[in-house]
XYZ file of C-alpha atoms in Angstrom:
587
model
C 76.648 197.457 70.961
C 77.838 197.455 74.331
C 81.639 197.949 74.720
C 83.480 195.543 77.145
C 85.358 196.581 79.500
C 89.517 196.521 80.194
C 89.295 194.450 83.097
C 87.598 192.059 81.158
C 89.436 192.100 78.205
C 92.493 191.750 80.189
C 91.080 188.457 82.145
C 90.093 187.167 78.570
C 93.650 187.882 76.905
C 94.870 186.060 80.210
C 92.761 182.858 79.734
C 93.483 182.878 76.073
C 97.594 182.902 76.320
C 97.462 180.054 78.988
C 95.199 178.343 76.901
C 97.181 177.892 73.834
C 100.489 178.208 75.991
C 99.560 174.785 77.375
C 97.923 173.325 74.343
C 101.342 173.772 71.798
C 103.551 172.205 74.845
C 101.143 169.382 75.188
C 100.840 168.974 71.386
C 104.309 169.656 69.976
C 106.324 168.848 73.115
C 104.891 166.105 75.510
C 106.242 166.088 78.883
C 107.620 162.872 80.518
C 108.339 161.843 83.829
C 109.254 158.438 85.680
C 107.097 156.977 88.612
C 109.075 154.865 91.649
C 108.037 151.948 91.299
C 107.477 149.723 94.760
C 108.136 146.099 95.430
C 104.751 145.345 94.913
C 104.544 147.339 91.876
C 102.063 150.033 93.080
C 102.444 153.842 92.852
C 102.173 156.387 95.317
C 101.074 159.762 95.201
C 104.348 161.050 96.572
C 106.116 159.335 93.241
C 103.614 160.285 90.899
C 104.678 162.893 87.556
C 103.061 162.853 84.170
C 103.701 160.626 81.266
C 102.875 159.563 78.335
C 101.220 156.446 76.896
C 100.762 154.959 73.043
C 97.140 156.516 71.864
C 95.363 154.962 69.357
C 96.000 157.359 66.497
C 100.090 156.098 66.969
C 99.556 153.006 66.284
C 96.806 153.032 63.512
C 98.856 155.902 61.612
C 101.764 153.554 61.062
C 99.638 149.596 61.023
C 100.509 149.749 57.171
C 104.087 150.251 57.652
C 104.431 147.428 60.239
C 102.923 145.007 58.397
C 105.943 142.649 58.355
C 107.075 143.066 61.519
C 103.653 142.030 62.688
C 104.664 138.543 60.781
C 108.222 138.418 62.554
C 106.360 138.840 66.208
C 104.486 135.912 65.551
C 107.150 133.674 67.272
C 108.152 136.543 70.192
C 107.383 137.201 73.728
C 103.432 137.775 73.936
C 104.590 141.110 75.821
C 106.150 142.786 72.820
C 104.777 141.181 69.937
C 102.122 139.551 70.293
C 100.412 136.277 67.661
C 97.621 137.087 64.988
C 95.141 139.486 64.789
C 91.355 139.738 64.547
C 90.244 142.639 63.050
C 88.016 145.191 65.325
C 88.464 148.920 64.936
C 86.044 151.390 66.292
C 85.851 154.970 67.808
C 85.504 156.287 71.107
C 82.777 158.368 70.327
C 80.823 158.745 66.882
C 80.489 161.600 64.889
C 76.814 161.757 64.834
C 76.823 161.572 68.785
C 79.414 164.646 69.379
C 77.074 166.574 66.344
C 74.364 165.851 68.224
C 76.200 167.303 71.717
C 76.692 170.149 69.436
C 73.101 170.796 68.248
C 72.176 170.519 72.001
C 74.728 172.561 73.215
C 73.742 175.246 70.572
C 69.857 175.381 71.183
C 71.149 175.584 75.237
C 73.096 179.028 73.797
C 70.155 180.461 72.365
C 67.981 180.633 75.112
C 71.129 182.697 76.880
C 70.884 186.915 77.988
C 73.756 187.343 75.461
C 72.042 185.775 72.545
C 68.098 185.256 73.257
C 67.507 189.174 73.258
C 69.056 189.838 69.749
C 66.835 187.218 68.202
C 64.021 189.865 67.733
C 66.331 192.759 66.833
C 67.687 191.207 64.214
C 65.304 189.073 62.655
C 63.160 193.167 62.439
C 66.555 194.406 61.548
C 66.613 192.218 58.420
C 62.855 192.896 57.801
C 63.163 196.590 57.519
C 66.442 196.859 56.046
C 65.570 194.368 53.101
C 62.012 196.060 52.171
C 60.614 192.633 51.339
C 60.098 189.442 53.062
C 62.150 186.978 50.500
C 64.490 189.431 50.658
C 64.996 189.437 54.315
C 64.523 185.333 54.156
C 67.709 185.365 52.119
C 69.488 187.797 53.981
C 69.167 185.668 57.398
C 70.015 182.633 55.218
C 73.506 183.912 54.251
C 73.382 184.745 58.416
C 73.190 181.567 59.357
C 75.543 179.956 56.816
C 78.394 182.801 57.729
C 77.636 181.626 61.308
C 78.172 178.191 60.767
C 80.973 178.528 58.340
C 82.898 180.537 61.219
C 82.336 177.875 64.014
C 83.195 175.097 61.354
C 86.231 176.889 60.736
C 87.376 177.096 64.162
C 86.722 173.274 64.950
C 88.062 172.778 61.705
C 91.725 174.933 62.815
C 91.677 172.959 66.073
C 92.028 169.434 64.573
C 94.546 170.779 61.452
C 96.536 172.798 64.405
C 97.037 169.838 66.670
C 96.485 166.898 64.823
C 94.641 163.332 65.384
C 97.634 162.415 67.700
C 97.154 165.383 70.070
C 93.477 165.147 70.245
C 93.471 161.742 71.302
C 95.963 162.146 73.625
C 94.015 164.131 75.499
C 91.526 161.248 77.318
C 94.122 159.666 79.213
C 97.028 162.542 79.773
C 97.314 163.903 83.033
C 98.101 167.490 82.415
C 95.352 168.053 80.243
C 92.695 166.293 82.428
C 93.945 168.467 85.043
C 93.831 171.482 82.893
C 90.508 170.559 81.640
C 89.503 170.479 85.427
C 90.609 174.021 85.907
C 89.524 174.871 82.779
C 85.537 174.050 83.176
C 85.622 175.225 86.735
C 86.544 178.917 85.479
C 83.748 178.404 82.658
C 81.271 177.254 85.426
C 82.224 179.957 87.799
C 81.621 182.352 84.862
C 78.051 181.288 84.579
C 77.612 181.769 88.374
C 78.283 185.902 87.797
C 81.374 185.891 89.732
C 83.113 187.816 85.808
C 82.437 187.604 82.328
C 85.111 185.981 79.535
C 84.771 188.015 76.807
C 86.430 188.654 73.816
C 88.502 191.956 73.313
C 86.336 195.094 72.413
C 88.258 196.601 69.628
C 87.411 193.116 67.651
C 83.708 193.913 68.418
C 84.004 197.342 67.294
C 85.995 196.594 64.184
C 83.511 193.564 63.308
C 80.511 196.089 64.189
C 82.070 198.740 62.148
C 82.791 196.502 58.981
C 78.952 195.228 59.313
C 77.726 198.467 58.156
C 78.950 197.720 54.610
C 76.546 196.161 52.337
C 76.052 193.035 50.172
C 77.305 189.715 51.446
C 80.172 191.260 52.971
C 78.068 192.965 55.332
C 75.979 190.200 56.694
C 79.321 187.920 57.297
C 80.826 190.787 59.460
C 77.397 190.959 61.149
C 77.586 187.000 61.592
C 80.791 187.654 63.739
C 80.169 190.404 65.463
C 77.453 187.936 66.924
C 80.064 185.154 67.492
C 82.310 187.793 69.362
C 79.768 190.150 71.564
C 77.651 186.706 72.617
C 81.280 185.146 73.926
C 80.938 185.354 77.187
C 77.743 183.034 76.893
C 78.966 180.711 74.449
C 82.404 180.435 75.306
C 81.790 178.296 78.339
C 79.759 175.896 76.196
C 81.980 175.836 73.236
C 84.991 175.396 75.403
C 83.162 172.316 77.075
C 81.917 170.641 73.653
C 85.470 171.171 72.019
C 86.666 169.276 75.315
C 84.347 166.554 74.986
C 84.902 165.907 70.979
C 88.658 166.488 71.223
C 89.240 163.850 73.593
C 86.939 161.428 72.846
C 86.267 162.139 68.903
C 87.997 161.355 66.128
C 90.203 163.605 63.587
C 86.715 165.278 62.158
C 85.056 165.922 66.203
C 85.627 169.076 66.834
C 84.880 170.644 63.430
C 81.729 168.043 63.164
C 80.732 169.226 67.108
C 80.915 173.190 66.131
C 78.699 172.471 62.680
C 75.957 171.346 65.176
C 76.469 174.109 67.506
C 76.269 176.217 65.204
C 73.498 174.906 63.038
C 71.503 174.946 66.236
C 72.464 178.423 66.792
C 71.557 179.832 63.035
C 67.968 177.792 62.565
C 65.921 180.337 65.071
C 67.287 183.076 63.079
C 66.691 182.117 59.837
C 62.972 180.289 61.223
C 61.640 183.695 62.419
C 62.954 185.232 59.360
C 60.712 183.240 57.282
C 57.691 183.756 60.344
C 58.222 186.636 61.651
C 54.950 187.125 63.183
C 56.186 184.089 65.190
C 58.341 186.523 67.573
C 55.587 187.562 69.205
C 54.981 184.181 70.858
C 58.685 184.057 71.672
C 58.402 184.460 76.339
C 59.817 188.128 77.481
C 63.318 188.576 78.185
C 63.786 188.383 82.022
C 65.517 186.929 84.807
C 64.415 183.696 83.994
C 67.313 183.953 81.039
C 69.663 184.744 84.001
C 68.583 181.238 85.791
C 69.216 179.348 82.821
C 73.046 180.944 82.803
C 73.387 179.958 86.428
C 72.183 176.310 85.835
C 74.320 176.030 83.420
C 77.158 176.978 85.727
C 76.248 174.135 88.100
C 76.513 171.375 85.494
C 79.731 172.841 84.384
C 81.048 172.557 88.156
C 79.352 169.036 88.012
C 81.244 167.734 84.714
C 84.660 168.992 85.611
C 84.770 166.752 88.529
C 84.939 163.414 86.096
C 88.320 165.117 84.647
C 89.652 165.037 87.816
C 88.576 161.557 88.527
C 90.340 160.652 85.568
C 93.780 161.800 86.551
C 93.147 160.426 89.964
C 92.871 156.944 88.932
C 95.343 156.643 85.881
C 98.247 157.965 88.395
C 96.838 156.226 92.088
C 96.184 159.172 93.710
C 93.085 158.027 96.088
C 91.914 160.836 96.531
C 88.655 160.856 94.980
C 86.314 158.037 96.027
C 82.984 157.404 94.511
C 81.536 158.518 97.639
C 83.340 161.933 97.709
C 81.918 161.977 93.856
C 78.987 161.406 94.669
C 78.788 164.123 97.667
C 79.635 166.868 95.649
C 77.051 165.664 93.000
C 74.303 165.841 95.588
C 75.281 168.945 96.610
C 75.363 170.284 93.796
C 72.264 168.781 92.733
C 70.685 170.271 96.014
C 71.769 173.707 94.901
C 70.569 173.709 91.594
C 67.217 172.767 92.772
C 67.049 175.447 96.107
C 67.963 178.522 93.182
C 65.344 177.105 91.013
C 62.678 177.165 93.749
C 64.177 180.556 94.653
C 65.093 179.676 98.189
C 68.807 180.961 97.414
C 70.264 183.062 94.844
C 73.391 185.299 93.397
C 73.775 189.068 93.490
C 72.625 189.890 90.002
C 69.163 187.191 89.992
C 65.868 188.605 90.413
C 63.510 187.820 93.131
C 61.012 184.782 92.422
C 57.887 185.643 93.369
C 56.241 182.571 92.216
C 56.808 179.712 90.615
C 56.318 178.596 87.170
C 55.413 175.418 85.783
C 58.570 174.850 83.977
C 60.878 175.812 87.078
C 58.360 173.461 89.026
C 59.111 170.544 86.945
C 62.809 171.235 86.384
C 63.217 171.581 90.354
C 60.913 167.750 90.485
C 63.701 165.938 88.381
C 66.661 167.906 89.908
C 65.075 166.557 93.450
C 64.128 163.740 91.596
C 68.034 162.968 90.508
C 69.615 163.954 93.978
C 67.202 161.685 95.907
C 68.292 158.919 93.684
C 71.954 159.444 93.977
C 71.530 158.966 97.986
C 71.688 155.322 98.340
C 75.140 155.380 95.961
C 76.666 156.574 98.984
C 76.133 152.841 100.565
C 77.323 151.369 97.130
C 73.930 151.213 95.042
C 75.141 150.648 92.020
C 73.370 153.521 90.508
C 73.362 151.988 86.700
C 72.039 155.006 84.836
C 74.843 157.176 85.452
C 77.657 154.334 86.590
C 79.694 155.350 83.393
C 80.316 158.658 84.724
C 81.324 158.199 88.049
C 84.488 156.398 89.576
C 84.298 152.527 89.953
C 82.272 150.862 93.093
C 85.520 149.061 94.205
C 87.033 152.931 94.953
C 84.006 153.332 97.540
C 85.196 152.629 101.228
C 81.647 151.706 102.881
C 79.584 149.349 100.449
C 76.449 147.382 101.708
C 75.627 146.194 97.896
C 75.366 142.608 97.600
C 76.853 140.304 94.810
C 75.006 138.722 91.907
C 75.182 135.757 92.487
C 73.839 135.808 95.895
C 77.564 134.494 97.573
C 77.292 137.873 100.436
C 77.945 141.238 100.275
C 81.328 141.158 101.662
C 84.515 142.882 99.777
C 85.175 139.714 97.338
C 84.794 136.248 97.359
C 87.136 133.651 96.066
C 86.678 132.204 92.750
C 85.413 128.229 93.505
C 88.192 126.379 91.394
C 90.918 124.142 92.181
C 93.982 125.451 93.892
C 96.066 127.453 92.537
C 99.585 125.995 92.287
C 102.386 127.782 94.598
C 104.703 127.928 91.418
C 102.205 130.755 89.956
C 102.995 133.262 92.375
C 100.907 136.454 93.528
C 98.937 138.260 91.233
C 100.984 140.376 89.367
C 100.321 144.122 89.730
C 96.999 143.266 92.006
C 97.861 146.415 94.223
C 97.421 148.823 91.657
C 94.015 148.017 90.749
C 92.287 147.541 94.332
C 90.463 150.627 92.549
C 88.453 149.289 89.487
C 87.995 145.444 90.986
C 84.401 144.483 90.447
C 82.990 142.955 93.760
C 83.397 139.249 93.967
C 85.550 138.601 90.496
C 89.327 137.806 91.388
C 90.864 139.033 88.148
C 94.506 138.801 86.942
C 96.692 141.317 85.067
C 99.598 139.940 83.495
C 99.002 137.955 80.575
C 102.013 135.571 81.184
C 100.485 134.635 84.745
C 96.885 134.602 82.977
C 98.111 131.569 81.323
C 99.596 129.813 83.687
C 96.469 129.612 85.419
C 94.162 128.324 82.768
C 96.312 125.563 82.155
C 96.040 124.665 85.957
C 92.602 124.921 86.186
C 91.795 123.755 82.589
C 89.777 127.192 81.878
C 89.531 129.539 78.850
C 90.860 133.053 79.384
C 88.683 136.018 79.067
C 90.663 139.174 78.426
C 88.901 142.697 79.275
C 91.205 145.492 77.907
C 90.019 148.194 80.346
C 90.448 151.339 81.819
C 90.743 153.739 84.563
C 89.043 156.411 82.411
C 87.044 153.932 80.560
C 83.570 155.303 80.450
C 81.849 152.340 78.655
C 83.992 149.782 80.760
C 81.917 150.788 83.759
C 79.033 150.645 81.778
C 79.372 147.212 81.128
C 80.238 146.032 84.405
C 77.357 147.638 86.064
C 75.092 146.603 83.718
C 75.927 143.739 82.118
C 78.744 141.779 84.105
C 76.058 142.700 87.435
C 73.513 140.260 85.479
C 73.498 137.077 87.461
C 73.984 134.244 84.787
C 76.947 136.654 83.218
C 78.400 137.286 86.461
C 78.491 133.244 87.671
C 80.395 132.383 84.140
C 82.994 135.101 84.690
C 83.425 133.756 88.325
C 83.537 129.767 87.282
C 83.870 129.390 83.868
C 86.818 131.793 82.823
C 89.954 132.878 84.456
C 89.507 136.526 83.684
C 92.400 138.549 82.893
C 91.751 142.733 82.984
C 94.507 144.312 80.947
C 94.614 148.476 82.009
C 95.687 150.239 78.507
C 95.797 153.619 80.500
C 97.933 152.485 83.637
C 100.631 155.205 84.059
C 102.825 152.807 86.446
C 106.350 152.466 84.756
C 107.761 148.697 84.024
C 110.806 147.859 85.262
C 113.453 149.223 82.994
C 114.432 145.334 82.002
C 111.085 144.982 80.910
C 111.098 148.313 78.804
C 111.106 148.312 74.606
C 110.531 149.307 71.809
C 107.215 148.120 70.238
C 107.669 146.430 66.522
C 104.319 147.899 66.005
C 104.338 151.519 66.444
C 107.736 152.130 66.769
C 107.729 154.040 69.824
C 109.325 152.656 73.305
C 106.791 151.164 75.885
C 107.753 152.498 79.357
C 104.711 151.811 81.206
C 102.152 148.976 82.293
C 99.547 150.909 80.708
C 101.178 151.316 77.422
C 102.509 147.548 77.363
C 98.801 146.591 77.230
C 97.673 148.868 74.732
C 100.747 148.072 72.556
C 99.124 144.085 72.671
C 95.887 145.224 71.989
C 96.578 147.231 69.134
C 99.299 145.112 67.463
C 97.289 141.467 67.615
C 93.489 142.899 67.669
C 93.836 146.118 65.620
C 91.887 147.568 68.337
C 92.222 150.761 70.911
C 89.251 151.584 72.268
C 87.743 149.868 75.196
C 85.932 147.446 76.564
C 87.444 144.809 74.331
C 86.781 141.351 75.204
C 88.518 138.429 73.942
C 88.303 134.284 74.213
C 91.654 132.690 74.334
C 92.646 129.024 74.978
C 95.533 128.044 77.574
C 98.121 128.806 74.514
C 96.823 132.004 74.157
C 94.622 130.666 70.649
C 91.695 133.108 69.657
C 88.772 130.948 70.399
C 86.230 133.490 69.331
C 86.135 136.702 67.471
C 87.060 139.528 69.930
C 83.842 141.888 71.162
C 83.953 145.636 71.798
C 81.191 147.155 73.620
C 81.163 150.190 70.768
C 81.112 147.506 68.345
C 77.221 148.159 66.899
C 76.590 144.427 66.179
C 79.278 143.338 69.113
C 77.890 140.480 71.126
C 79.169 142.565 73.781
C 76.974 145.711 72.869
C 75.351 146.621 76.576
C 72.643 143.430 76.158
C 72.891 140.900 78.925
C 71.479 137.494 76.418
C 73.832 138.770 73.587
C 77.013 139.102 75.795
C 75.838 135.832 77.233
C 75.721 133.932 74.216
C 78.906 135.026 73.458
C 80.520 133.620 76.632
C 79.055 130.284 76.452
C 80.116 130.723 72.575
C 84.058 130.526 73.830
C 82.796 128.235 76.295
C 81.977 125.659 73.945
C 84.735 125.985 71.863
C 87.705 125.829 74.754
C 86.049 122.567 75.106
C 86.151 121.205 71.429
C-alpha cells in the first residue's frame, strides 16, 4: 500500500490534537461569559462572549429527583417555577433518520478514489486466497462485520467519552458551532485537492503488516487497514455525520450513524463476494471518481455555512442575512454545475471531453436548484429548503406578500382592541427583529403575554422557538404561511414566541436557580427552556401550547416532531387544533 507522506501525517496529527483539545474543554470544562445588556435589552456584537444554556439532557437526567419541588412551584412566579405539566417528550432527530444519513453517507464513500478501486482487488484477493467460493463468501463476511464493529466502536467511544450532556450541548453552543464551521470548511477544502487528511503511516504499515497473519485475526487487521489507508476519503464524511448525530441525536446517534455508514460501506464487499462475476459490470476507475470527491467538497462548503448561521443568530451578530445565505448557495450551486459540465476545473481533474448522461442530469438539477434559489433573494419563501436557511425576517429587501392578503409591507398590526398604556412595550422585541414572521406581532415575556389576553379577552398561543430551530422554520413557512392558519394566529390568539436558545443575559435581579434542574438560569434563553421543560416535560422545538388568560392549559401541548402532533407539518391538522383551543377559551 501506498505510504503517506510526513507532511501529511504532520497536518493530520495537527487536526487531530485541536480536535480533541477543544472537544474535552467543551465537554469537561464549559466556558462562560456575560453579555452587556442594553436598555432595551438587545445585544451587540461588540458585547457578545460565549455561554452556556440548560440542554435538554440537564433537565431530563434529574426530572425524577425534582419531583417535589415541581409540586412546591405550583404556587411561584411562572418565571422560575412554573404550574402543571402535560407530558410531551420527543427527540431532535430519530435514530432511524441519522442511520439512514449514515447508510447514505457510506454508499457516497464507496464510490470514492480511496475506496472504489480496492473493491475489485479485494473481493479477487479473497477469491484466490480462499480456494473456494463459500470460503471466500465467509471470509468477506467476517470483512464486513470487523468493518462495522470498528466504526460502531468509534461512535460508540464518542457518546461514552463525552456523554448525553455534551452531545446535546453542541446544537446551540457557540464555540462548537463555530468550530464545526471551521471544521467542515477544512473537510470541504480537502475534497477540493488543495491536501489530503490522512491518518499516520506507521498505523497503516503496522495494520498492513499484522493483516498478513491468518484466521480471523487476519481479516480484522485487513478490515482496518481499510478504515485507515481510505481516511482521507472518509474522514470528511464521517467527521460531517458524527457532527450532524452528535448535535442533533440522542445518547445512541453517533454509534447508531457509524453502524449505517458502515453497513453501507461493508454490503458491496461482501455482495461481489457472493457474485463475483458481477465486478465486471462495475464502470472503470477514472476521473469521474475524482468529480465525485470534488462535489462532495462543494456541499461540504455549502453545509458549514448553516453552523455559522447558527452562532450568528443565538448571539445577534447580523452578520449573516438570508440573502448573503442564499448568495453563497447560488454560487456555489453555479460552481458545482460549471465543473460538472467541465467548463472549470482543479489541477489534478481530467479533461471532459464529453458529456455523460449521468453528469448531464446531475448538472440539470444542480441548474435546476440554483435557478430556484434566485427569487429567495427578493424574499420567496423558498419552502423546500426554508428549514435550512436563516429566517425571512433577517432578509433586508423582501417583495413577498402576506397570507392573508393585508400587503406586503414589513408587518401589519394585529386588528384588536387597544392595547392598554399600563402594559408597556414589548418586552425583549429588539432582540428578535430577526426570526419575526411577516405580519404576526408576537410577544416574548410570558408575564406581559398575559396581561394582554386579559385585555383583549384572547387565548394565548405559546411557540417555544428557536434561533437554530430547524423545524421551527419549517413550520412557519409551511404551515403558519397557510392563509386560514395565518388569520387565527393574527386575530384569534395573542401569540407569545418564547426563544429557548437566546444567549442574552437577564438582569442579575432576575437571575436563579431553577427548582427543576438545579442549575442557575443566567440567560433569556435558558429562562424559557427552564419553563418549558419544568411544566411541559418538553425540550425540543416547535412546541405549541393553548393557555387561558390565567395561564390554564386549554389543550394538550403540540410538538411539530410529535408523530401524531396536531402540529405535525399538515396545515387542516394544525388547524383543527387551533380552533380546538379556540373553542375551549370560550367555554
Amino acid at each position: 500500500m501506498k505510504l503517506l507522506n510526513k507532511g501529511a501525517y504532520l497536518r493530520a496529527g495537527l487536526i487531530t490534537l485541536i480536535t480533541l483539545i477543544v472537544l474535552n474543554i467543551a465537554g469537561a470544562n464549559p466556558a462562560h461569559a456575560v453579555q452587556k445588556k442594553a436598555a432595551d435589552t438587545s445585544v451587540s456584537a461588540a458585547d457578545v462572549t460565549f455561554t452556556n444554556i440548560p440542554t435538554a439532557a440537564d433537565s431530563i437526567a434529574i426530572r425524577k429527583k425534582q419531583a417535589d419541588s415541581v409540586k412546591k412551584a405550583e404556587a411561584t412566579k411562572v418565571s422560575k417555577t412554573p404550574v402543571a405539566a402535560s407530558k410531551t417528550a420527543e427527540k431532535p432527530k430519530s435514530l432511524w433518520q441519522i442511520f439512514i444519513e449514515g447508510l447514505l453517507g457510506g454508499f457516497t464513500a464507496v464510490i470514492l478514489p480511496c475506496i472504489y478501486p480496492l473493491l475489485p482487488l479485494t473481493v479477487s484477493f479473497f477469491t484466490k486466497k480462499s480456494g473456494s467460493k463459500s470460503k471466500a463468501v465467509m471470509q468477506s463476511l467476517i470483512y464486513g462485520i470487523s468493518i462495522i464493529v470498528i466504526y460502531v466502536t468509534l461512535g460508540l467511544l464518542i457518546s461514552i467519552i463525552f456523554g448525553s450532556d455534551a452531545l446535546n450541548e453542541l446544537a446551540t453552543n457557540g464555540i462548537f458551532n463555530i468550530f464545526f464551521f471551521l471544521l467542515l470548511i477544512v473537510f470541504g477544502i480537502s475534497f477540493l485537492g488543495a491536501f489530503e487528511i490522512t491518518l499516520p503511516s506507521s498505523l497503516a504499515n503496522k495494520l498492513d503488516a499484522n493483516s498478513d497473519k491468518g484466521g480471523l485475526a487476519g481479516i480484522f487487521f485487513m478490515a482496518a487497514t481499510l478504515v485507515v489507508v481510505s481516511f482521507s476519503c472518509t474522514g470528511p464524511i464521517i467527521g460531517t455525520l458524527l457532527v450532524d448525530a452528535a448535535s442533533k441525536g440522542d445518547r445512541l446517534g453517533p454509534a447508531m450513524g457509524m453502524f449505517g455508514f458502515s453497513l453501507a460501506l461493508a454490503l458491496p464487499f461482501t455482495i461481489f463476494a457472493l457474485f463475483p462475476s458481477a465486478l465486471k459490470t462495475l464502470p472503470k476507475s477514472g476521473g469521474w471518481l475524482n468529480s465525485v470527491k470534488v462535489v462532495l467538497g462543494f456541499l461540504e462548503l455549502a453545509f458549514a455555512l448553516k453552523f455559522l448561521s447558527n452562532v450568528d443568530l443565538a448571539y445577534h451578530w447580523n452578520w449573516f442575512d438570508r440573502e448573503i445565505f442564499l448568495s453563497l448557495w447560488i454560487a456555489i450551486g453555479l460552481m458545482i454545475g460549471l465543473y460538472l459540465i467541465g467548463k472549470i476545473k482543479f489541477s489534478h481533474d481530467s479533461d471532459v471531453k464529453f458529456l455523460t448522461i449521468p453528469r448531464t442530469f446531475l448538472a440539470i438539477i444542480v441548474f435546476a436548484f440554483v435557478i430556484y434559489m434566485i427569487p429567495g433573494l427578493w424574499g420567496a419563501p423558498l419552502k423546500s429548503i426554508s428549514a435550512f436557511l436563516p429566517p425571512e425576517a433577517t432578509q433586508d429587501f423582501n417583495l413577498s406578500s402576506i397570507p392573508d392578503g393585508s400587503g406586503s409591507g414589513s408587518a401589519s398590526a394585529n386588528p384588536s382592541a387597544a392595547i392598554p398604556a399600563s402594559i408597556g412595550e414589548r418586552k425583549y422585541a429588539a432582540n428578535y427583529t430577526r426570526i419575526k414572521t411577516k405580519g404576526l406581532d408576537a410577544w416574548y415575556d410570558y408575564d406581559q403575554a398575559l396581561q394582554v389576553s386579559k385585555a383583549l379577552h384572547k387565548p394565548i398561543l405559546i411557540d417555544f422557538t428557536g434561533f437554530n430551530c430547524v423545524n421551527c422554520r419549517k413550520m412557519e413557512a409551511n404551515v403558519w404561511s397557510d392563509p386560514q392558519v395565518f388569520s387565527r394566529l393574527k386575530n384569534d390568539f395573542i401569540l407569545l414566541q418564547l426563544v429557548v436558545d437566546d444567549k442574552a443575559e437577564l438582569p442579575a435581579a432576575e437571575q436563579f436557580v431553577s427548582d427543576y434542574s438545579g442549575k442557575k438560569i443566567t440567560t433569556l434563553g435558558g429562562k424559557w427552556s427552564n419553563l418549558e421543560a419544568q411544566r411541559f416535560n418538553s425540550n425540543s422545538q416547535p412546541l405549541y401550547v393553548m393557555l387561558d388568560s390565567d395561564g390554564n392549559l386549554l389543550k394538550d401541548a403540540s410538538g411539530a416532531e410529535i408523530p401524531t402532533s396536531p402540529a405535525n407539518y399538515d396545515i387542516a391538522s394544525y388547524l383543527k387544533f387551533l380552533d380546538s383551543g379556540i373553542a375551549a377559551y370560550k367555554k
